mmCIF file of C-alpha atoms (C1' of nucleotides) in Angstrom:
data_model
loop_
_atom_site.group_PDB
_atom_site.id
_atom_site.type_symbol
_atom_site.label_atom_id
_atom_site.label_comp_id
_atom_site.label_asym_id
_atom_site.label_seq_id
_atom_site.Cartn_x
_atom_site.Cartn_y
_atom_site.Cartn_z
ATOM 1 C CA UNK S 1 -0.008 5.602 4.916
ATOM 2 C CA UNK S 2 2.064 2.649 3.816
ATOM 3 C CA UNK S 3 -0.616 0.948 6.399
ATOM 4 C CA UNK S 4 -3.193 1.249 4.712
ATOM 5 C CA UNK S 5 -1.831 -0.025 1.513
ATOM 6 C CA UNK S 6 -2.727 -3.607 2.304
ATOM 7 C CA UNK S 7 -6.798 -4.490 1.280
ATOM 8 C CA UNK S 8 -6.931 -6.522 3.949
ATOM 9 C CA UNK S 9 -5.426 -4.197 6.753
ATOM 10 C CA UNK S 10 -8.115 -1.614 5.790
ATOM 11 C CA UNK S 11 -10.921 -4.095 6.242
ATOM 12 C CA UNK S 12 -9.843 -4.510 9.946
ATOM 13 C CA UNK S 13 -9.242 -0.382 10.210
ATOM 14 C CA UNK S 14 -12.804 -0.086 8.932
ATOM 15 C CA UNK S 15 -14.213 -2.585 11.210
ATOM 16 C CA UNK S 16 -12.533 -0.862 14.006
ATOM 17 C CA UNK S 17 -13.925 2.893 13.113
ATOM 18 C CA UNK S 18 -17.451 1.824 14.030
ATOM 19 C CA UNK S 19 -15.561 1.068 17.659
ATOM 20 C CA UNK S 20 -13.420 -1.384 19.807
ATOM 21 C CA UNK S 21 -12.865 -5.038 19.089
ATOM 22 C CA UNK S 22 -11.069 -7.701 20.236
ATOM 23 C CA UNK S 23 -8.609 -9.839 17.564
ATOM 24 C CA UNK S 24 -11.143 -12.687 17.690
ATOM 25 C CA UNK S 25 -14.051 -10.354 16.655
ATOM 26 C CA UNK S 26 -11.989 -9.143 14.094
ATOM 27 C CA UNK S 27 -10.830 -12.324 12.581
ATOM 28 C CA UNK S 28 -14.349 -13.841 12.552
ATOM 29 C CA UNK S 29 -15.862 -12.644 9.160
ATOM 30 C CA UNK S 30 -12.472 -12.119 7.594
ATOM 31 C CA UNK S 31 -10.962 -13.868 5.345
ATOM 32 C CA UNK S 32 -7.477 -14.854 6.521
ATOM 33 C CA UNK S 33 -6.597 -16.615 10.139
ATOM 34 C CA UNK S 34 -6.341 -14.963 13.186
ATOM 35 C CA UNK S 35 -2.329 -14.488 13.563
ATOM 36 C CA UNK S 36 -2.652 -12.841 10.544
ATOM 37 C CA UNK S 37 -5.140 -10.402 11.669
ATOM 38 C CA UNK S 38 -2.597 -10.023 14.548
ATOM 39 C CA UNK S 39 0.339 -9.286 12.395
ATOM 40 C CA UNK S 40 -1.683 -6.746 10.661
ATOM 41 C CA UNK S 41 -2.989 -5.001 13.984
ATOM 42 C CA UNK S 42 0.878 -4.958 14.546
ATOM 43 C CA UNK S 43 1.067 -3.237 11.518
ATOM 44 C CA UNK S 44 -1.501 -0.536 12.252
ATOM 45 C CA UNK S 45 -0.249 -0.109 15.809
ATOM 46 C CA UNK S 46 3.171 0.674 14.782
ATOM 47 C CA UNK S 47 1.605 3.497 12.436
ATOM 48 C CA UNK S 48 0.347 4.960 15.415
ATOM 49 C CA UNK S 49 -3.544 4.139 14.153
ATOM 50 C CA UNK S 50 -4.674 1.791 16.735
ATOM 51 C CA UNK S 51 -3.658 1.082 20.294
ATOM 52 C CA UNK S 52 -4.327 -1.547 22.258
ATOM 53 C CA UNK S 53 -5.977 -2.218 25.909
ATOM 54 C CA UNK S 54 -5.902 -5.991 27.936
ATOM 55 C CA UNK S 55 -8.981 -6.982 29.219
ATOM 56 C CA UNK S 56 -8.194 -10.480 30.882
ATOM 57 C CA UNK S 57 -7.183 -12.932 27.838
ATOM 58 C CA UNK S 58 -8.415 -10.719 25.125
ATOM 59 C CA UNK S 59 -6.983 -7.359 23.563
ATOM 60 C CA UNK S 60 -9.153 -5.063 22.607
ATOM 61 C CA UNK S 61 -7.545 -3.018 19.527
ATOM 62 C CA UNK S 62 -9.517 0.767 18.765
ATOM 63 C CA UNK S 63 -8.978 3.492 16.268
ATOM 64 C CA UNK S 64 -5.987 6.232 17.770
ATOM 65 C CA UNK S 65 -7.466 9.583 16.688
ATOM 66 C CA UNK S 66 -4.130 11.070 16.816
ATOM 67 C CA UNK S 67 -2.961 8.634 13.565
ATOM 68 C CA UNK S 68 -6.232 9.597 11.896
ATOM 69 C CA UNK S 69 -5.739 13.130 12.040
ATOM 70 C CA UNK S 70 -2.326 12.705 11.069
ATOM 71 C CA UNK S 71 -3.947 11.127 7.750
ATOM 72 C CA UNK S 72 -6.236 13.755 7.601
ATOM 73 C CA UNK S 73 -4.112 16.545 7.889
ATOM 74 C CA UNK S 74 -1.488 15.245 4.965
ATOM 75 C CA UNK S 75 -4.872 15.022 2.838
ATOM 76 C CA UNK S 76 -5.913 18.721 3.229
ATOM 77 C CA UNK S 77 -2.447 20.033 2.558
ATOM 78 C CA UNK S 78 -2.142 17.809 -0.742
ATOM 79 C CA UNK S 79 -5.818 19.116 -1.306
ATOM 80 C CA UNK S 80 -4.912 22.620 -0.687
ATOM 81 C CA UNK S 81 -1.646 22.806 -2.503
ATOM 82 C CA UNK S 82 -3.245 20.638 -5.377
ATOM 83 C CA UNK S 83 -5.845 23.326 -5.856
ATOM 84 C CA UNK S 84 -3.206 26.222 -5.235
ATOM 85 C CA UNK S 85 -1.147 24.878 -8.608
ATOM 86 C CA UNK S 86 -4.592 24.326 -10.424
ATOM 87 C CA UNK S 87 -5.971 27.802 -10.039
ATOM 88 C CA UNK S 88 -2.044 28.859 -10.310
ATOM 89 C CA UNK S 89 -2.052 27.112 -13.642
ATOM 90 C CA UNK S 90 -5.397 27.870 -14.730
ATOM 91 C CA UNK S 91 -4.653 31.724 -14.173
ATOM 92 C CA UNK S 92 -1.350 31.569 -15.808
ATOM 93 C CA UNK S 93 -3.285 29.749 -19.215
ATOM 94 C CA UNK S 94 -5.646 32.202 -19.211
ATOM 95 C CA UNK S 95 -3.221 35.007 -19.334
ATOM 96 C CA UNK S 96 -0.882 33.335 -21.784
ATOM 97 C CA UNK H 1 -6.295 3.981 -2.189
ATOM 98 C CA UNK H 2 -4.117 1.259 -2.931
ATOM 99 C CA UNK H 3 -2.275 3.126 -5.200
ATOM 100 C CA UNK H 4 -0.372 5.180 -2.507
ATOM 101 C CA UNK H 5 0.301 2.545 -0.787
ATOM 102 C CA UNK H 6 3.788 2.408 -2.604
ATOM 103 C CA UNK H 7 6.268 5.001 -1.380
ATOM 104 C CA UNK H 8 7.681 5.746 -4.539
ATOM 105 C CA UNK H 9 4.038 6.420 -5.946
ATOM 106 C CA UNK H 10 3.467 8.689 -3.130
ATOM 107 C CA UNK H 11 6.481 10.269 -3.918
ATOM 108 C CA UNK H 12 5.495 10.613 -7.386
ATOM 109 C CA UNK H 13 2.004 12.047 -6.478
ATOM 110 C CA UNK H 14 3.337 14.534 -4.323
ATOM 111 C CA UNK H 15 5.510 15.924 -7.016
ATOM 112 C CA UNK H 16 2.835 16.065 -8.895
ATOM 113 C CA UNK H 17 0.921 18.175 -6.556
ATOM 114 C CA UNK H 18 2.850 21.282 -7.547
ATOM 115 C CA UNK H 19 1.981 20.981 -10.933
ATOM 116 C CA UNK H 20 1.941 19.372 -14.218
ATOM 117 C CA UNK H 21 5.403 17.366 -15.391
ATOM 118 C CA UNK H 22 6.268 15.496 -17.674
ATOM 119 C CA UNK H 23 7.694 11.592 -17.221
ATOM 120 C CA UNK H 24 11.304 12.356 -17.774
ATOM 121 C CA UNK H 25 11.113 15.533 -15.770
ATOM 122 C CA UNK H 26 9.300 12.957 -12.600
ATOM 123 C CA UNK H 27 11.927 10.534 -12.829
ATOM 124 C CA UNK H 28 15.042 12.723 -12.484
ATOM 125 C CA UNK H 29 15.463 12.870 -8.749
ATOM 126 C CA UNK H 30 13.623 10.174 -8.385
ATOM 127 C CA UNK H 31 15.640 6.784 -7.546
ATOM 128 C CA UNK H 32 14.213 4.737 -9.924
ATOM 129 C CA UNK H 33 14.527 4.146 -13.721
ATOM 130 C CA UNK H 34 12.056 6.132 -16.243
ATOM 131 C CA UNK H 35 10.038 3.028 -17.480
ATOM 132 C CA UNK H 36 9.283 2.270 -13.338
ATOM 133 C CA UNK H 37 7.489 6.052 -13.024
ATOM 134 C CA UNK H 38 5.951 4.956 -16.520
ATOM 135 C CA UNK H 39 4.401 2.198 -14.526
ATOM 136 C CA UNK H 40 3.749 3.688 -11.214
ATOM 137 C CA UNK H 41 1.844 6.365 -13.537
ATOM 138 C CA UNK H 42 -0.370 3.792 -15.408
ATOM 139 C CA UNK H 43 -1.240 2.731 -11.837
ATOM 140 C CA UNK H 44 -2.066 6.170 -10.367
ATOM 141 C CA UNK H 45 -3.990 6.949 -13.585
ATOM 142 C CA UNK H 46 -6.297 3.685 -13.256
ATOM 143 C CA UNK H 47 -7.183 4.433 -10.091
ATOM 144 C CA UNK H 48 -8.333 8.127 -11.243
ATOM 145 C CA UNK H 49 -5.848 9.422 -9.468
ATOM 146 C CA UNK H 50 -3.933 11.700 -12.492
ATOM 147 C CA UNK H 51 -4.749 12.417 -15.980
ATOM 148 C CA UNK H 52 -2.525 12.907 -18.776
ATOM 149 C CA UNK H 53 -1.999 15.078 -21.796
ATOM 150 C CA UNK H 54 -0.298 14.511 -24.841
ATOM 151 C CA UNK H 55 1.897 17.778 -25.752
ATOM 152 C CA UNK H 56 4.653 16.849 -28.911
ATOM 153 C CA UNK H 57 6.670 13.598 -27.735
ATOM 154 C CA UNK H 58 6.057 14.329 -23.938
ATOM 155 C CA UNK H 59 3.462 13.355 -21.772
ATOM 156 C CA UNK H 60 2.327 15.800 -19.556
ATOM 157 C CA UNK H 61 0.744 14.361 -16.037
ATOM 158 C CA UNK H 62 -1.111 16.056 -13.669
ATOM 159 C CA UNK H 63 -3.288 15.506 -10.314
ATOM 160 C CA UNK H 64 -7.350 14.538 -10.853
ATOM 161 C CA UNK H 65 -8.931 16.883 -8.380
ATOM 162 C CA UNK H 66 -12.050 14.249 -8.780
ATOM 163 C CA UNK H 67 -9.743 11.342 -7.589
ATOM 164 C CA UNK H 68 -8.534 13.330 -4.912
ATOM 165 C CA UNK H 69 -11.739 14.761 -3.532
ATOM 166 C CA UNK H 70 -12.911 11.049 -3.600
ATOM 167 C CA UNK H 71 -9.655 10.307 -0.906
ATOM 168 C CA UNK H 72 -10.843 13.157 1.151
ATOM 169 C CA UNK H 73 -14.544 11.953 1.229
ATOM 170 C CA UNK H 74 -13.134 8.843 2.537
ATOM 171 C CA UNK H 75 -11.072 10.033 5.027
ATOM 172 C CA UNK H 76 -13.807 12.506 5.906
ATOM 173 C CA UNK H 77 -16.461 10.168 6.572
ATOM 174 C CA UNK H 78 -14.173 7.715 8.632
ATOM 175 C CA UNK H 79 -13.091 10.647 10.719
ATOM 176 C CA UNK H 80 -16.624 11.179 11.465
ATOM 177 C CA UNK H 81 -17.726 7.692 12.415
ATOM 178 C CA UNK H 82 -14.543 6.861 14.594
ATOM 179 C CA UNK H 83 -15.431 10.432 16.316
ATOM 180 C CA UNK H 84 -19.203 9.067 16.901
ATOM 181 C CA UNK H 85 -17.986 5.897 17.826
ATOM 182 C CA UNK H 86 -15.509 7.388 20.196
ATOM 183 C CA UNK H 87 -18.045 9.605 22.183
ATOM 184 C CA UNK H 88 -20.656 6.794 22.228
ATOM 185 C CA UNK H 89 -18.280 4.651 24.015
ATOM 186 C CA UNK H 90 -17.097 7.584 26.392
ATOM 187 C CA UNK H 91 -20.303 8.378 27.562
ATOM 188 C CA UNK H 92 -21.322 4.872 27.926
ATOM 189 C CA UNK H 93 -18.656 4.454 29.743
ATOM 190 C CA UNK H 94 -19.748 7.505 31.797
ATOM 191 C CA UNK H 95 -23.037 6.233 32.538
ATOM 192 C CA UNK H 96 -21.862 2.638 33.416
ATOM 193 C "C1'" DC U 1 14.676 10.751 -44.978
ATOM 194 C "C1'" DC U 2 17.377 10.509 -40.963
ATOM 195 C "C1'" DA U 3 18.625 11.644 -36.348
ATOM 196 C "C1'" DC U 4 17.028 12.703 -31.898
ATOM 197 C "C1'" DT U 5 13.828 13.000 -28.150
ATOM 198 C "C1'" DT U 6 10.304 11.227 -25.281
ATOM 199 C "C1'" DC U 7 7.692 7.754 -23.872
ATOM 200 C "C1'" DG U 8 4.946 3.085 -23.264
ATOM 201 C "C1'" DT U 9 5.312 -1.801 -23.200
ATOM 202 C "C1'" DA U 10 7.253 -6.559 -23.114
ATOM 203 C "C1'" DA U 11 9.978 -9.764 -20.751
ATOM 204 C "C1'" DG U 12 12.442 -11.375 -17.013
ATOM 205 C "C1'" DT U 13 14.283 -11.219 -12.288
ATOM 206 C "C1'" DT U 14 14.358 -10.355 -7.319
ATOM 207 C "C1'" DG U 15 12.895 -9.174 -2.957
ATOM 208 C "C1'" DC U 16 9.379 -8.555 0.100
ATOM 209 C "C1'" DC U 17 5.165 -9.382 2.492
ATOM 210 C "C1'" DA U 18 0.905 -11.531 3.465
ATOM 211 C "C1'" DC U 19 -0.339 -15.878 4.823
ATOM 212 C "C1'" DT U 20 -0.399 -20.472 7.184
ATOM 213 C "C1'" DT U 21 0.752 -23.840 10.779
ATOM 214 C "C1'" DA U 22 2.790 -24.695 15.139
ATOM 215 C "C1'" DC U 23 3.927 -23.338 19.535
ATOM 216 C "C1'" DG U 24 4.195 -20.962 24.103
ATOM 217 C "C1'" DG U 25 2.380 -17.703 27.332
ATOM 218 C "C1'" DT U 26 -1.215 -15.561 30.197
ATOM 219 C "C1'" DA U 27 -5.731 -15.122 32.331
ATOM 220 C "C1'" DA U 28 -10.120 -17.084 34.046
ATOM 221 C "C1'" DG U 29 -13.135 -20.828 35.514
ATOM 222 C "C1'" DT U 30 -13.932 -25.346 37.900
ATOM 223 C "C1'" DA F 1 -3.884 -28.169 39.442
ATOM 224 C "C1'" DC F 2 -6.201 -28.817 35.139
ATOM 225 C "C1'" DT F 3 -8.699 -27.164 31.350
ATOM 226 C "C1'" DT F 4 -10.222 -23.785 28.309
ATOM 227 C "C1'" DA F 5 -10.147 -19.362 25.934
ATOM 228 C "C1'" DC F 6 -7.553 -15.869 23.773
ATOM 229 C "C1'" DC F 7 -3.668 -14.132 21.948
ATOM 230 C "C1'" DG F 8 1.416 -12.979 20.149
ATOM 231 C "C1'" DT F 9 5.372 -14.821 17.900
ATOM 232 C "C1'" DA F 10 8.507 -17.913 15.248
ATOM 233 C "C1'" DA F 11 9.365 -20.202 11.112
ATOM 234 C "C1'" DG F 12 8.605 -21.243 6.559
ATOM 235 C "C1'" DT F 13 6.355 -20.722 1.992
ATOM 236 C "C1'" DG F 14 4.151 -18.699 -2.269
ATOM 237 C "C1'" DG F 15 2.818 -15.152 -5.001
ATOM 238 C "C1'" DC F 16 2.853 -10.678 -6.409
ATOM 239 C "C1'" DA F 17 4.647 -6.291 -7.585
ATOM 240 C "C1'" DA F 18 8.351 -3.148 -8.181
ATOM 241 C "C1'" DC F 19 12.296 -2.914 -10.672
ATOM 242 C "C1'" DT F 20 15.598 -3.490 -14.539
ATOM 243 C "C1'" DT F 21 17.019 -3.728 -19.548
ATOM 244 C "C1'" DA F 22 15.657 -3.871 -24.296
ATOM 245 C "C1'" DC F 23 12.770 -2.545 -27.826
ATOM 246 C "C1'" DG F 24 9.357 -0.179 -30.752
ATOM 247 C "C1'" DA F 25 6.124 3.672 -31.576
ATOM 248 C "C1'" DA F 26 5.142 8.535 -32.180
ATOM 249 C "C1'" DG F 27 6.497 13.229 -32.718
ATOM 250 C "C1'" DT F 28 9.891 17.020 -33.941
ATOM 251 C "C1'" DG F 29 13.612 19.252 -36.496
ATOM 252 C "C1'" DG F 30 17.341 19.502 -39.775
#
DNA sequence: CCACTTCGTAAGTTGCCACTTACGGTAAGT
DNA sequence: ACTTACCGTAAGTGGCAACTTACGAAGTGG
């Protein structure tokens, strides 16, 4: 979550959704260097939302479903309780 | 999006999640001064996250479902694509 | 009218983090 | 062995944002 606070770390997370790329890929079109794409992939890897594979020179970084259903799964409780307390609260105006 | 990247707005949002509160009643517990959640509010409120309502001297905060169905959609949609993208490349893989 | 509560904002400071450059390491080709 | 491609890391810097204190505004009650 803290993650994907950075603008420039979701740009390479949303890159990497539409499948695997290597750092280089991911560097060309953005708009910092290439270590700092690293550092970010770092980042993201720690958080448990990419992983990484060698293939010869290059790493090849790709989208760890397991993170993004973490993500998903803390935004359908907050949804759910959120709506709970709103009908809750709704219900309890209405009697009032 | 960018507004949860900060842990203590996260924190803030998920207390808010429960219910309605006011600003004094979000900053007790909370490890930072009253004029910081002031702030972290303004932020979470620009980005249509929570709304507020005026009731005597307090200000009364509460979660925008709007905001948060818009978090959802995102996450929604990326689940989807990285779940395409993942079984394209698994049964490309498979035929290669 | 005055005291009290609740809050937003202004101003200033500090720490962190995103970034760059420089470097070393590993793999592949010739 | 040499070169080239690709990458991670170290080191250093700058800017931003999260925080504090201080203050003023708005509302409520005696």
């Amino acid at each position: 979550m803290n993650a994907l606070g950075d603008p420039t770390r979701r740009m390479i997370f949303e890159r990497l959704r539409r499948g695997p790329k290597a750092v280089g890929e991911l560097a060309d079109g953005l708009p910092v260097s290439r270590p700092a794409v690293s550092q970010h992939l770092r980042v993201l890897k720690e958080a448990g939302l990419v992983s990484e594979r060698r293939d010869g020179t290059r790493r090849v970084y790709r989208v760890e479903p397991d993170g993004l259903a973490g993500l998903r799964a803390y935004f359908d409780r907050f949804w759910d309780e959120a709506l709970a307390a709103y009908a809750a609260a709704a219900q309890t105006e209405e009697e009032g």
